Short mmCIF file of N, CA and C in Angstrom, two decimals:
data_model
loop_
_atom_site.label_atom_id
_atom_site.label_comp_id
_atom_site.label_asym_id
_atom_site.label_seq_id
_atom_site.Cartn_x
_atom_site.Cartn_y
_atom_site.Cartn_z
N MET A 24 -13.58 -47.69 -11.05
CA MET A 24 -13.58 -46.44 -10.34
C MET A 24 -12.49 -46.45 -9.28
N GLY A 25 -11.85 -45.34 -9.17
CA GLY A 25 -10.80 -45.22 -8.19
C GLY A 25 -11.32 -44.64 -6.88
N ALA A 26 -10.66 -44.95 -5.84
CA ALA A 26 -11.04 -44.44 -4.52
C ALA A 26 -10.33 -43.11 -4.28
N ILE A 27 -11.03 -42.22 -3.62
CA ILE A 27 -10.45 -40.93 -3.28
C ILE A 27 -9.72 -41.08 -1.96
N THR A 28 -8.45 -40.79 -1.99
CA THR A 28 -7.66 -40.90 -0.77
C THR A 28 -6.94 -39.59 -0.53
N LYS A 29 -6.73 -39.31 0.71
CA LYS A 29 -5.95 -38.13 1.09
C LYS A 29 -4.59 -38.62 1.57
N SER A 30 -3.58 -37.92 1.14
CA SER A 30 -2.25 -38.27 1.62
C SER A 30 -1.77 -37.17 2.55
N TYR A 31 -1.23 -37.55 3.65
CA TYR A 31 -0.73 -36.60 4.63
C TYR A 31 0.78 -36.71 4.66
N THR A 32 1.42 -35.58 4.62
CA THR A 32 2.88 -35.59 4.71
C THR A 32 3.26 -35.41 6.16
N GLY A 33 4.39 -35.87 6.49
CA GLY A 33 4.85 -35.78 7.87
C GLY A 33 5.58 -34.48 8.14
N GLN A 34 4.87 -33.36 8.04
CA GLN A 34 5.50 -32.07 8.30
C GLN A 34 5.56 -31.82 9.80
N ILE A 35 6.63 -31.22 10.20
CA ILE A 35 6.77 -30.84 11.59
C ILE A 35 6.22 -29.44 11.74
N LEU A 36 5.28 -29.27 12.62
CA LEU A 36 4.70 -27.95 12.83
C LEU A 36 5.66 -27.09 13.63
N THR A 37 5.89 -25.90 13.13
CA THR A 37 6.77 -24.98 13.84
C THR A 37 5.96 -23.78 14.27
N THR A 38 6.43 -23.15 15.29
CA THR A 38 5.76 -21.94 15.74
C THR A 38 6.27 -20.76 14.94
N ASP A 39 5.48 -19.70 14.92
CA ASP A 39 5.86 -18.50 14.17
C ASP A 39 6.76 -17.58 14.97
N SER A 40 7.23 -18.01 16.11
CA SER A 40 8.05 -17.12 16.93
C SER A 40 9.43 -16.89 16.32
N ASN A 41 9.92 -17.83 15.52
CA ASN A 41 11.24 -17.66 14.93
C ASN A 41 11.17 -17.14 13.49
N VAL A 42 9.97 -16.83 13.00
CA VAL A 42 9.81 -16.31 11.65
C VAL A 42 9.85 -14.78 11.73
N SER A 43 10.57 -14.17 10.82
CA SER A 43 10.71 -12.72 10.86
C SER A 43 9.42 -12.02 10.46
N THR A 44 9.32 -10.78 10.84
CA THR A 44 8.13 -9.99 10.52
C THR A 44 8.01 -9.79 9.02
N TRP A 45 9.12 -9.60 8.36
CA TRP A 45 9.09 -9.39 6.91
C TRP A 45 8.55 -10.61 6.18
N SER A 46 8.93 -11.80 6.63
CA SER A 46 8.40 -13.01 5.97
C SER A 46 6.92 -13.19 6.27
N LYS A 47 6.45 -12.75 7.43
CA LYS A 47 5.01 -12.79 7.72
C LYS A 47 4.25 -11.84 6.81
N ILE A 48 4.81 -10.67 6.56
CA ILE A 48 4.18 -9.71 5.66
C ILE A 48 4.15 -10.26 4.24
N GLU A 49 5.25 -10.87 3.80
CA GLU A 49 5.28 -11.46 2.46
C GLU A 49 4.27 -12.58 2.32
N LYS A 50 4.14 -13.41 3.35
CA LYS A 50 3.17 -14.50 3.32
C LYS A 50 1.75 -13.95 3.26
N TRP A 51 1.49 -12.88 4.02
CA TRP A 51 0.17 -12.25 4.00
C TRP A 51 -0.13 -11.65 2.63
N CYS A 52 0.86 -10.98 2.03
CA CYS A 52 0.66 -10.40 0.69
C CYS A 52 0.46 -11.48 -0.36
N ASP A 53 1.16 -12.60 -0.22
CA ASP A 53 0.96 -13.70 -1.17
C ASP A 53 -0.43 -14.32 -1.03
N SER A 54 -0.98 -14.29 0.17
CA SER A 54 -2.33 -14.83 0.35
C SER A 54 -3.39 -13.90 -0.24
N LEU A 55 -3.04 -12.66 -0.55
CA LEU A 55 -3.98 -11.71 -1.14
C LEU A 55 -4.14 -11.89 -2.64
N GLU A 56 -3.35 -12.76 -3.26
CA GLU A 56 -3.41 -12.95 -4.71
C GLU A 56 -4.78 -13.40 -5.19
N ASN A 57 -5.50 -14.14 -4.37
CA ASN A 57 -6.82 -14.62 -4.77
C ASN A 57 -7.85 -13.49 -4.83
N TYR A 58 -7.58 -12.41 -4.14
CA TYR A 58 -8.52 -11.28 -4.08
C TYR A 58 -7.94 -10.05 -4.76
N ARG A 59 -7.25 -10.24 -5.86
CA ARG A 59 -6.54 -9.15 -6.53
C ARG A 59 -7.46 -8.02 -6.96
N PHE A 60 -8.57 -8.32 -7.63
CA PHE A 60 -9.42 -7.26 -8.18
C PHE A 60 -10.16 -6.47 -7.12
N PRO A 61 -10.73 -7.09 -6.10
CA PRO A 61 -11.36 -6.26 -5.06
C PRO A 61 -10.36 -5.40 -4.30
N ILE A 62 -9.18 -5.95 -4.05
CA ILE A 62 -8.17 -5.18 -3.31
C ILE A 62 -7.65 -4.04 -4.17
N ALA A 63 -7.43 -4.28 -5.46
CA ALA A 63 -6.97 -3.21 -6.34
C ALA A 63 -8.01 -2.10 -6.41
N GLY A 64 -9.28 -2.47 -6.52
CA GLY A 64 -10.34 -1.46 -6.54
C GLY A 64 -10.40 -0.69 -5.23
N ALA A 65 -10.26 -1.39 -4.12
CA ALA A 65 -10.29 -0.72 -2.81
C ALA A 65 -9.12 0.23 -2.64
N LEU A 66 -7.93 -0.17 -3.09
CA LEU A 66 -6.77 0.71 -2.97
C LEU A 66 -6.92 1.96 -3.82
N ILE A 67 -7.48 1.81 -5.01
CA ILE A 67 -7.69 2.98 -5.87
C ILE A 67 -8.75 3.90 -5.26
N ILE A 68 -9.81 3.33 -4.69
CA ILE A 68 -10.84 4.16 -4.04
C ILE A 68 -10.27 4.87 -2.82
N ILE A 69 -9.49 4.17 -2.02
CA ILE A 69 -8.88 4.80 -0.84
C ILE A 69 -7.95 5.92 -1.28
N GLN A 70 -7.15 5.67 -2.31
CA GLN A 70 -6.22 6.69 -2.79
C GLN A 70 -6.96 7.90 -3.35
N GLY A 71 -7.97 7.65 -4.17
CA GLY A 71 -8.63 8.75 -4.87
C GLY A 71 -9.66 9.49 -4.05
N CYS A 72 -10.28 8.84 -3.08
CA CYS A 72 -11.39 9.45 -2.34
C CYS A 72 -11.06 9.80 -0.90
N ILE A 73 -10.09 9.13 -0.31
CA ILE A 73 -9.79 9.38 1.10
C ILE A 73 -8.46 10.09 1.29
N VAL A 74 -7.44 9.69 0.57
CA VAL A 74 -6.11 10.25 0.77
C VAL A 74 -5.91 11.54 -0.04
N ALA A 75 -6.29 11.53 -1.30
CA ALA A 75 -5.96 12.65 -2.19
C ALA A 75 -6.68 13.95 -1.87
N PRO A 76 -8.00 13.99 -1.72
CA PRO A 76 -8.66 15.29 -1.51
C PRO A 76 -8.19 16.07 -0.28
N PRO A 77 -8.11 15.43 0.91
CA PRO A 77 -7.64 16.23 2.06
C PRO A 77 -6.21 16.72 1.90
N LEU A 78 -5.37 15.87 1.30
CA LEU A 78 -3.98 16.29 1.14
C LEU A 78 -3.86 17.43 0.14
N LEU A 79 -4.59 17.37 -0.94
CA LEU A 79 -4.55 18.46 -1.92
C LEU A 79 -5.13 19.75 -1.34
N LEU A 80 -6.19 19.65 -0.55
CA LEU A 80 -6.72 20.84 0.13
C LEU A 80 -5.71 21.40 1.12
N LEU A 81 -5.04 20.53 1.83
CA LEU A 81 -4.02 20.98 2.79
C LEU A 81 -2.87 21.68 2.08
N ILE A 82 -2.42 21.12 0.98
CA ILE A 82 -1.32 21.72 0.24
C ILE A 82 -1.74 23.07 -0.33
N SER A 83 -2.96 23.18 -0.85
CA SER A 83 -3.38 24.45 -1.43
C SER A 83 -3.72 25.49 -0.37
N PHE A 84 -4.11 25.06 0.82
CA PHE A 84 -4.45 26.01 1.88
C PHE A 84 -3.21 26.63 2.50
N PHE A 85 -2.21 25.81 2.79
CA PHE A 85 -0.96 26.31 3.37
C PHE A 85 0.04 26.52 2.24
N HIS A 86 0.10 27.71 1.70
CA HIS A 86 1.01 28.00 0.59
C HIS A 86 2.43 28.12 1.14
N SER A 87 3.03 27.00 1.39
CA SER A 87 4.40 27.02 1.90
C SER A 87 5.38 27.01 0.72
N SER A 88 6.64 27.15 1.05
CA SER A 88 7.65 27.26 0.01
C SER A 88 7.87 25.94 -0.72
N PHE A 89 7.48 24.84 -0.15
CA PHE A 89 7.71 23.55 -0.78
C PHE A 89 6.42 22.93 -1.30
N SER A 90 5.42 23.73 -1.61
CA SER A 90 4.15 23.20 -2.11
C SER A 90 4.31 22.56 -3.49
N ASP A 91 5.14 23.17 -4.33
CA ASP A 91 5.34 22.59 -5.67
C ASP A 91 6.00 21.21 -5.59
N ILE A 92 6.98 21.09 -4.70
CA ILE A 92 7.64 19.79 -4.54
C ILE A 92 6.67 18.78 -3.94
N SER A 93 5.82 19.25 -3.02
CA SER A 93 4.82 18.35 -2.42
C SER A 93 3.85 17.85 -3.47
N ILE A 94 3.38 18.73 -4.33
CA ILE A 94 2.46 18.33 -5.40
C ILE A 94 3.15 17.33 -6.34
N LEU A 95 4.40 17.59 -6.68
CA LEU A 95 5.14 16.69 -7.56
C LEU A 95 5.28 15.31 -6.94
N LEU A 96 5.71 15.25 -5.68
CA LEU A 96 5.89 13.95 -5.02
C LEU A 96 4.57 13.22 -4.87
N PHE A 97 3.51 13.95 -4.52
CA PHE A 97 2.21 13.31 -4.36
C PHE A 97 1.67 12.81 -5.69
N THR A 98 1.86 13.57 -6.75
CA THR A 98 1.39 13.14 -8.08
C THR A 98 2.14 11.90 -8.55
N LEU A 99 3.44 11.89 -8.38
CA LEU A 99 4.23 10.73 -8.80
C LEU A 99 3.86 9.48 -8.00
N SER A 100 3.65 9.64 -6.70
CA SER A 100 3.29 8.46 -5.90
C SER A 100 1.88 7.99 -6.21
N THR A 101 0.97 8.92 -6.55
CA THR A 101 -0.38 8.51 -6.93
C THR A 101 -0.36 7.76 -8.25
N PHE A 102 0.41 8.23 -9.21
CA PHE A 102 0.54 7.50 -10.46
C PHE A 102 1.20 6.14 -10.25
N ALA A 103 2.12 6.06 -9.31
CA ALA A 103 2.75 4.76 -9.01
C ALA A 103 1.72 3.78 -8.47
N VAL A 104 0.80 4.26 -7.63
CA VAL A 104 -0.26 3.39 -7.12
C VAL A 104 -1.16 2.93 -8.26
N LEU A 105 -1.52 3.84 -9.15
CA LEU A 105 -2.39 3.48 -10.26
C LEU A 105 -1.72 2.50 -11.22
N VAL A 106 -0.47 2.74 -11.54
CA VAL A 106 0.25 1.86 -12.47
C VAL A 106 0.47 0.48 -11.85
N SER A 107 0.80 0.44 -10.56
CA SER A 107 1.01 -0.87 -9.93
C SER A 107 -0.29 -1.65 -9.84
N ASN A 108 -1.42 -0.96 -9.72
CA ASN A 108 -2.70 -1.66 -9.70
C ASN A 108 -3.12 -2.13 -11.10
N ILE A 109 -2.81 -1.36 -12.12
CA ILE A 109 -3.18 -1.72 -13.48
C ILE A 109 -2.30 -2.85 -14.01
N SER A 110 -1.04 -2.82 -13.65
CA SER A 110 -0.12 -3.84 -14.17
C SER A 110 -0.36 -5.18 -13.48
N ILE A 111 0.35 -6.17 -13.92
CA ILE A 111 0.19 -7.51 -13.37
C ILE A 111 1.37 -7.80 -12.45
N LEU A 112 1.54 -6.97 -11.47
CA LEU A 112 2.58 -7.19 -10.47
C LEU A 112 2.04 -8.06 -9.35
N PRO A 113 2.91 -8.75 -8.65
CA PRO A 113 2.44 -9.49 -7.47
C PRO A 113 1.88 -8.53 -6.42
N MET A 114 0.99 -9.02 -5.60
CA MET A 114 0.32 -8.17 -4.62
C MET A 114 1.28 -7.59 -3.59
N ARG A 115 2.42 -8.23 -3.37
CA ARG A 115 3.36 -7.67 -2.40
C ARG A 115 3.90 -6.32 -2.89
N TYR A 116 4.03 -6.16 -4.21
CA TYR A 116 4.49 -4.88 -4.74
C TYR A 116 3.36 -3.84 -4.73
N VAL A 117 2.15 -4.28 -5.04
CA VAL A 117 1.01 -3.37 -5.06
C VAL A 117 0.77 -2.82 -3.66
N VAL A 118 0.76 -3.70 -2.66
CA VAL A 118 0.55 -3.26 -1.28
C VAL A 118 1.74 -2.44 -0.80
N GLY A 119 2.94 -2.79 -1.22
CA GLY A 119 4.12 -2.02 -0.84
C GLY A 119 4.11 -0.61 -1.40
N VAL A 120 3.73 -0.48 -2.66
CA VAL A 120 3.66 0.86 -3.27
C VAL A 120 2.59 1.69 -2.60
N PHE A 121 1.44 1.07 -2.29
CA PHE A 121 0.39 1.81 -1.61
C PHE A 121 0.82 2.22 -0.20
N GLY A 122 1.50 1.33 0.50
CA GLY A 122 2.00 1.67 1.84
C GLY A 122 3.01 2.80 1.79
N PHE A 123 3.91 2.76 0.81
CA PHE A 123 4.87 3.86 0.66
C PHE A 123 4.16 5.17 0.34
N ASN A 124 3.14 5.11 -0.51
CA ASN A 124 2.38 6.31 -0.85
C ASN A 124 1.68 6.86 0.38
N LEU A 125 1.12 5.99 1.20
CA LEU A 125 0.44 6.43 2.41
C LEU A 125 1.42 7.10 3.38
N LEU A 126 2.60 6.51 3.54
CA LEU A 126 3.62 7.12 4.41
C LEU A 126 4.09 8.45 3.86
N LEU A 127 4.25 8.54 2.55
CA LEU A 127 4.67 9.80 1.93
C LEU A 127 3.59 10.87 2.10
N SER A 128 2.33 10.49 1.97
CA SER A 128 1.24 11.45 2.15
C SER A 128 1.18 11.95 3.59
N ILE A 129 1.40 11.06 4.55
CA ILE A 129 1.43 11.48 5.95
C ILE A 129 2.60 12.42 6.20
N ALA A 130 3.75 12.13 5.60
CA ALA A 130 4.92 13.00 5.77
C ALA A 130 4.69 14.37 5.14
N ILE A 131 4.05 14.41 3.98
CA ILE A 131 3.75 15.69 3.34
C ILE A 131 2.78 16.49 4.19
N ALA A 132 1.76 15.83 4.74
CA ALA A 132 0.81 16.54 5.60
C ALA A 132 1.49 17.05 6.85
N ALA A 133 2.38 16.27 7.42
CA ALA A 133 3.10 16.71 8.62
C ALA A 133 4.00 17.90 8.31
N MET A 134 4.64 17.90 7.13
CA MET A 134 5.49 19.04 6.76
C MET A 134 4.67 20.32 6.59
N HIS A 135 3.45 20.19 6.15
CA HIS A 135 2.62 21.39 5.97
C HIS A 135 2.01 21.86 7.28
N PHE A 136 1.92 20.99 8.28
CA PHE A 136 1.43 21.41 9.58
C PHE A 136 2.51 22.00 10.46
N VAL A 137 3.79 21.79 10.13
CA VAL A 137 4.89 22.29 10.95
C VAL A 137 4.87 23.82 11.10
N PRO A 138 4.57 24.60 10.06
CA PRO A 138 4.57 26.08 10.26
C PRO A 138 3.50 26.55 11.25
N LEU A 139 2.52 25.75 11.55
CA LEU A 139 1.50 26.15 12.51
C LEU A 139 2.01 26.10 13.93
N LEU A 140 3.08 25.37 14.18
CA LEU A 140 3.58 25.24 15.55
C LEU A 140 4.37 26.42 16.00
#
């Protein structure tokens, strides 16, 4: 029988002060790989139940001149979220596509609120 031993490498611990924000985000997204299915389900639920209905109601309520373009952009970004969740992409792309979709949805909502001012 062999003995169980742990080997320790002589790594020098560095602080995160010199690491860029982008690399911290990438490291965080890479750590999400173990929880792919719950996160994918949560992103689809957030997209379909929280983001989509209010935005579609807002677009249909304020019949502005760019409503058709808003619907087109929102539909394409929603399909991008669904396709990125269904495919086997790394989580950094899935989270990135969802973040872009969320920013686009906020921008579309802001554009539809501008005529009220």
